[in-house]
Coordinates of C-alpha atoms in Angstrom, one line a residue:
Chain R
X29 CA 90.6 -50.4 130.3
X30 CA 94.1 -49.4 132.1
X31 CA 95.7 -46.5 130.9
X32 CA 97.9 -44.0 131.5
X33 CA 97.6 -40.3 130.1
X34 CA 100.2 -37.6 130.2
X35 CA 98.5 -34.5 128.5
X36 CA 101.6 -32.2 128.1
X37 CA 103.6 -33.2 125.2
X38 CA 106.2 -30.5 126.2
X39 CA 107.0 -28.4 129.0
X40 CA 109.6 -25.8 129.7
X41 CA 111.0 -24.2 133.0
X42 CA 113.5 -22.0 134.1
X43 CA 116.7 -23.3 135.6
X44 CA 116.5 -23.5 139.4
X45 CA 112.4 -22.9 139.6
X46 CA 109.9 -25.9 140.2
X47 CA 107.9 -27.9 137.4
X48 CA 104.9 -30.5 137.6
X49 CA 104.4 -32.9 135.3
X50 CA 101.0 -34.2 135.0
X51 CA 99.9 -38.0 135.1
X52 CA 96.4 -39.4 135.4
X53 CA 95.7 -43.2 135.2
X54 CA 92.7 -45.6 135.0
X55 CA 92.2 -48.8 136.5
X56 CA 89.5 -50.6 138.7
X57 CA 92.3 -52.7 140.3
X58 CA 92.6 -51.8 144.0
X59 CA 96.1 -52.5 144.0
X60 CA 98.3 -50.8 141.8
X61 CA 102.0 -49.2 141.5
X62 CA 102.9 -45.6 139.9
X63 CA 106.4 -44.9 138.8
X64 CA 108.4 -42.0 137.0
X65 CA 110.7 -42.6 134.4
X66 CA 113.3 -40.1 133.3
X67 CA 114.7 -40.7 129.2
X68 CA 117.5 -38.5 128.2
X69 CA 118.6 -38.7 124.7
X70 CA 120.7 -41.6 125.4
X71 CA 117.7 -43.6 125.5
X72 CA 117.9 -45.3 128.8
X73 CA 114.9 -45.2 131.1
X74 CA 116.2 -44.0 134.6
X75 CA 113.9 -44.8 137.5
X76 CA 113.1 -41.8 139.4
X77 CA 109.9 -42.3 142.1
X78 CA 107.4 -44.8 143.1
X79 CA 104.2 -44.6 145.0
X80 CA 102.0 -47.4 145.8
X81 CA 98.4 -47.2 145.7
X82 CA 98.1 -48.3 149.5
X83 CA 100.5 -45.6 150.4
X84 CA 99.4 -42.8 152.8
X85 CA 102.1 -40.4 152.1
X86 CA 103.2 -39.2 149.0
X87 CA 106.6 -40.3 147.7
X88 CA 109.8 -38.2 147.8
X89 CA 113.3 -38.9 146.6
X90 CA 115.6 -35.9 146.6
X91 CA 114.2 -33.1 144.5
X92 CA 111.4 -35.3 143.1
X93 CA 108.2 -35.7 145.0
X94 CA 104.9 -37.2 143.7
X95 CA 101.6 -35.5 144.4
X96 CA 99.5 -38.8 144.5
X97 CA 95.7 -37.8 144.5
X98 CA 93.9 -41.2 144.7
X99 CA 90.3 -39.9 144.1
X100 CA 91.3 -38.0 141.1
X101 CA 93.6 -40.9 139.9
X102 CA 96.5 -38.4 139.3
X103 CA 100.2 -38.8 140.2
X104 CA 102.0 -35.9 139.1
X105 CA 105.8 -35.4 139.3
X106 CA 106.9 -32.3 141.0
X107 CA 110.8 -31.6 140.3
X108 CA 112.0 -28.7 142.4
X109 CA 115.1 -26.5 141.8
X110 CA 115.4 -27.5 138.2
X111 CA 118.7 -28.1 136.8
X112 CA 119.8 -27.9 132.9
X113 CA 120.6 -31.7 133.2
X114 CA 116.8 -32.5 133.9
X115 CA 116.1 -31.6 130.5
X116 CA 114.7 -35.1 129.0
X117 CA 111.6 -37.3 128.4
X118 CA 109.6 -38.2 131.6
X119 CA 107.2 -41.1 131.3
X120 CA 104.5 -42.1 133.9
X121 CA 103.9 -45.7 134.4
X122 CA 101.5 -48.1 136.2
X123 CA 102.0 -51.8 137.5
X124 CA 98.9 -53.7 138.2
X125 CA 98.9 -56.3 140.8
X126 CA 98.0 -59.0 138.3
X127 CA 99.6 -59.2 134.9
X128 CA 103.1 -60.4 136.0
X129 CA 104.0 -56.6 137.1
X130 CA 104.3 -55.4 133.6
X131 CA 104.4 -51.7 133.3
X132 CA 101.8 -49.5 131.2
X133 CA 103.5 -46.0 130.1
X134 CA 101.9 -42.9 129.2
X135 CA 103.2 -40.9 125.8
X136 CA 105.6 -38.9 127.9
X137 CA 106.4 -35.2 128.3
X138 CA 109.6 -33.7 127.2
X139 CA 110.8 -31.1 129.8
X140 CA 113.2 -28.6 128.6
X141 CA 115.0 -26.5 131.2
X142 CA 116.2 -23.2 130.2
X143 CA 119.3 -21.0 131.7
Chain V
X16 CA 128.5 -54.7 135.7
X17 CA 126.2 -52.9 137.7
X18 CA 123.2 -52.2 135.3
X19 CA 121.1 -54.0 132.5
X20 CA 123.2 -54.0 129.4
X21 CA 122.0 -54.6 125.9
X22 CA 123.8 -55.2 122.6
X23 CA 123.7 -54.0 119.7
X24 CA 122.9 -50.5 120.8
X25 CA 122.2 -49.9 117.0
X26 CA 121.1 -52.5 114.2
X27 CA 120.3 -51.6 110.7
X28 CA 118.7 -54.7 109.1
X29 CA 117.3 -55.1 105.4
X30 CA 113.6 -56.2 105.3
X31 CA 113.2 -59.8 105.4
X32 CA 116.5 -60.3 107.7
X33 CA 116.6 -62.0 110.9
X34 CA 117.9 -60.2 113.9
X35 CA 118.8 -61.2 117.6
X36 CA 118.8 -58.8 120.4
X37 CA 120.8 -59.3 123.4
X38 CA 120.1 -58.5 127.1
X39 CA 122.2 -58.8 130.0
X40 CA 120.1 -58.2 133.3
X41 CA 121.4 -57.2 136.7
X42 CA 123.1 -60.1 138.3
X43 CA 120.8 -62.2 140.4
X44 CA 117.6 -60.5 139.2
X45 CA 114.8 -63.0 138.8
X46 CA 112.3 -60.9 136.4
X47 CA 113.0 -60.0 132.9
X48 CA 111.0 -57.8 130.7
X49 CA 111.2 -56.8 127.0
X50 CA 109.6 -53.6 125.9
X51 CA 109.2 -52.0 122.2
X52 CA 109.2 -48.4 122.0
X53 CA 108.3 -46.5 118.7
X54 CA 109.5 -43.0 117.8
X55 CA 107.4 -40.8 120.0
X56 CA 105.7 -43.1 122.3
X57 CA 106.1 -44.8 125.4
X58 CA 107.4 -48.3 125.9
X59 CA 104.9 -51.1 125.3
X60 CA 105.1 -54.4 126.9
X61 CA 106.1 -57.3 124.6
X62 CA 107.1 -60.3 127.2
X63 CA 108.2 -61.6 130.6
X64 CA 110.4 -63.9 132.1
X65 CA 110.8 -65.2 135.6
X66 CA 114.2 -67.3 135.7
X67 CA 113.9 -69.3 132.7
X68 CA 110.3 -69.3 132.1
X69 CA 108.5 -67.2 130.2
X70 CA 105.3 -66.5 131.6
X71 CA 103.7 -63.9 129.7
X72 CA 104.2 -63.3 126.2
X73 CA 100.9 -61.4 125.4
X74 CA 102.5 -58.3 124.0
X75 CA 104.7 -59.8 121.1
X76 CA 103.1 -58.5 118.0
X77 CA 103.6 -61.5 115.7
X78 CA 104.8 -65.1 115.6
X79 CA 108.0 -63.3 114.1
X80 CA 108.8 -62.3 117.2
X81 CA 110.7 -64.8 119.6
X82 CA 112.1 -64.7 123.0
X83 CA 114.2 -66.8 125.1
X84 CA 116.2 -66.8 128.5
X85 CA 117.5 -70.6 128.4
X86 CA 119.7 -70.4 131.7
X87 CA 117.6 -67.6 133.7
X88 CA 120.1 -65.0 133.2
X89 CA 121.0 -63.6 129.6
X90 CA 117.9 -63.1 127.2
X91 CA 117.6 -62.8 123.3
X92 CA 114.7 -61.3 121.6
X93 CA 114.4 -62.5 117.8
X94 CA 112.7 -61.0 115.1
X95 CA 112.5 -63.0 111.9
X96 CA 111.9 -61.8 108.4
X97 CA 111.7 -58.1 109.6
X98 CA 109.4 -55.5 108.6
X99 CA 109.7 -51.8 108.6
X100 CA 107.3 -51.3 111.2
X101 CA 109.6 -53.4 113.5
X102 CA 111.7 -50.4 113.3
X103 CA 111.6 -49.2 117.0
X104 CA 114.0 -49.0 120.3
X105 CA 113.8 -52.6 122.2
X106 CA 114.2 -51.8 125.9
X107 CA 115.0 -54.6 128.3
X108 CA 114.4 -54.4 132.1
X109 CA 114.8 -56.3 134.9
X110 CA 113.7 -56.7 138.6
X111 CA 115.0 -58.6 141.7
X112 CA 112.3 -60.9 142.5
X113 CA 109.1 -62.4 141.4
X114 CA 107.0 -59.4 143.1
X115 CA 106.4 -56.1 142.2
X116 CA 109.7 -54.2 142.4
X117 CA 111.1 -51.5 140.5
X118 CA 112.4 -52.3 137.0
X119 CA 115.7 -51.0 136.0
X120 CA 116.0 -50.7 132.4
X121 CA 119.1 -51.0 129.9
X122 CA 120.1 -48.3 127.3
X123 CA 118.0 -50.3 124.6
X124 CA 118.6 -51.4 121.1
X125 CA 117.4 -48.9 118.5
X126 CA 116.6 -51.1 115.2
X127 CA 116.1 -49.6 111.9
X128 CA 114.6 -52.1 109.3
X129 CA 115.1 -50.3 105.6

């Protein structure tokens, strides 16, 4: 069964420090994509970063990087130099090559950045 | 507009009422998705359109849920005879082509059924 697991319901971090949000996935499909989205209290899902299953290098986007370990089926998000505005829900999602590209989401991790 | 827009942002309905939720995707985007997000959970897929064709409606929870995109741009999600369990945030997303591009989400419509 295709599934995304986020085991950390809540995390907190001090401002300016780095934080890692965990994500593991389950699929037998060899071709898939992994996404991280941020959802502030306003409700909108904001795209952060993408990793394809065949990508050789870990994806990076500014302060966001994705620690992709294919053999472990994990795709952890690393946020460096945390800012107060990073406080939000973070969702890991998987897109399969079939199934018309719908996304399967995890339950999310709530991140609180403390000054 | 630059992003995906949805209206209304909030909707309160009495049990048994019909509601219609609107999504305006990013201009030119071929693919449009609807998701349902219950409180404290991640979004769950409802249905997918490629232009005006509804190619996947496997996530619609019952025949009370109906979606359309008649001209391949704006989409409407209709819920008939609303029930309390329909209370959720309904998110719309669009992506550029028919392939695996990134989906960009709207702000959602928060539906409360009393």
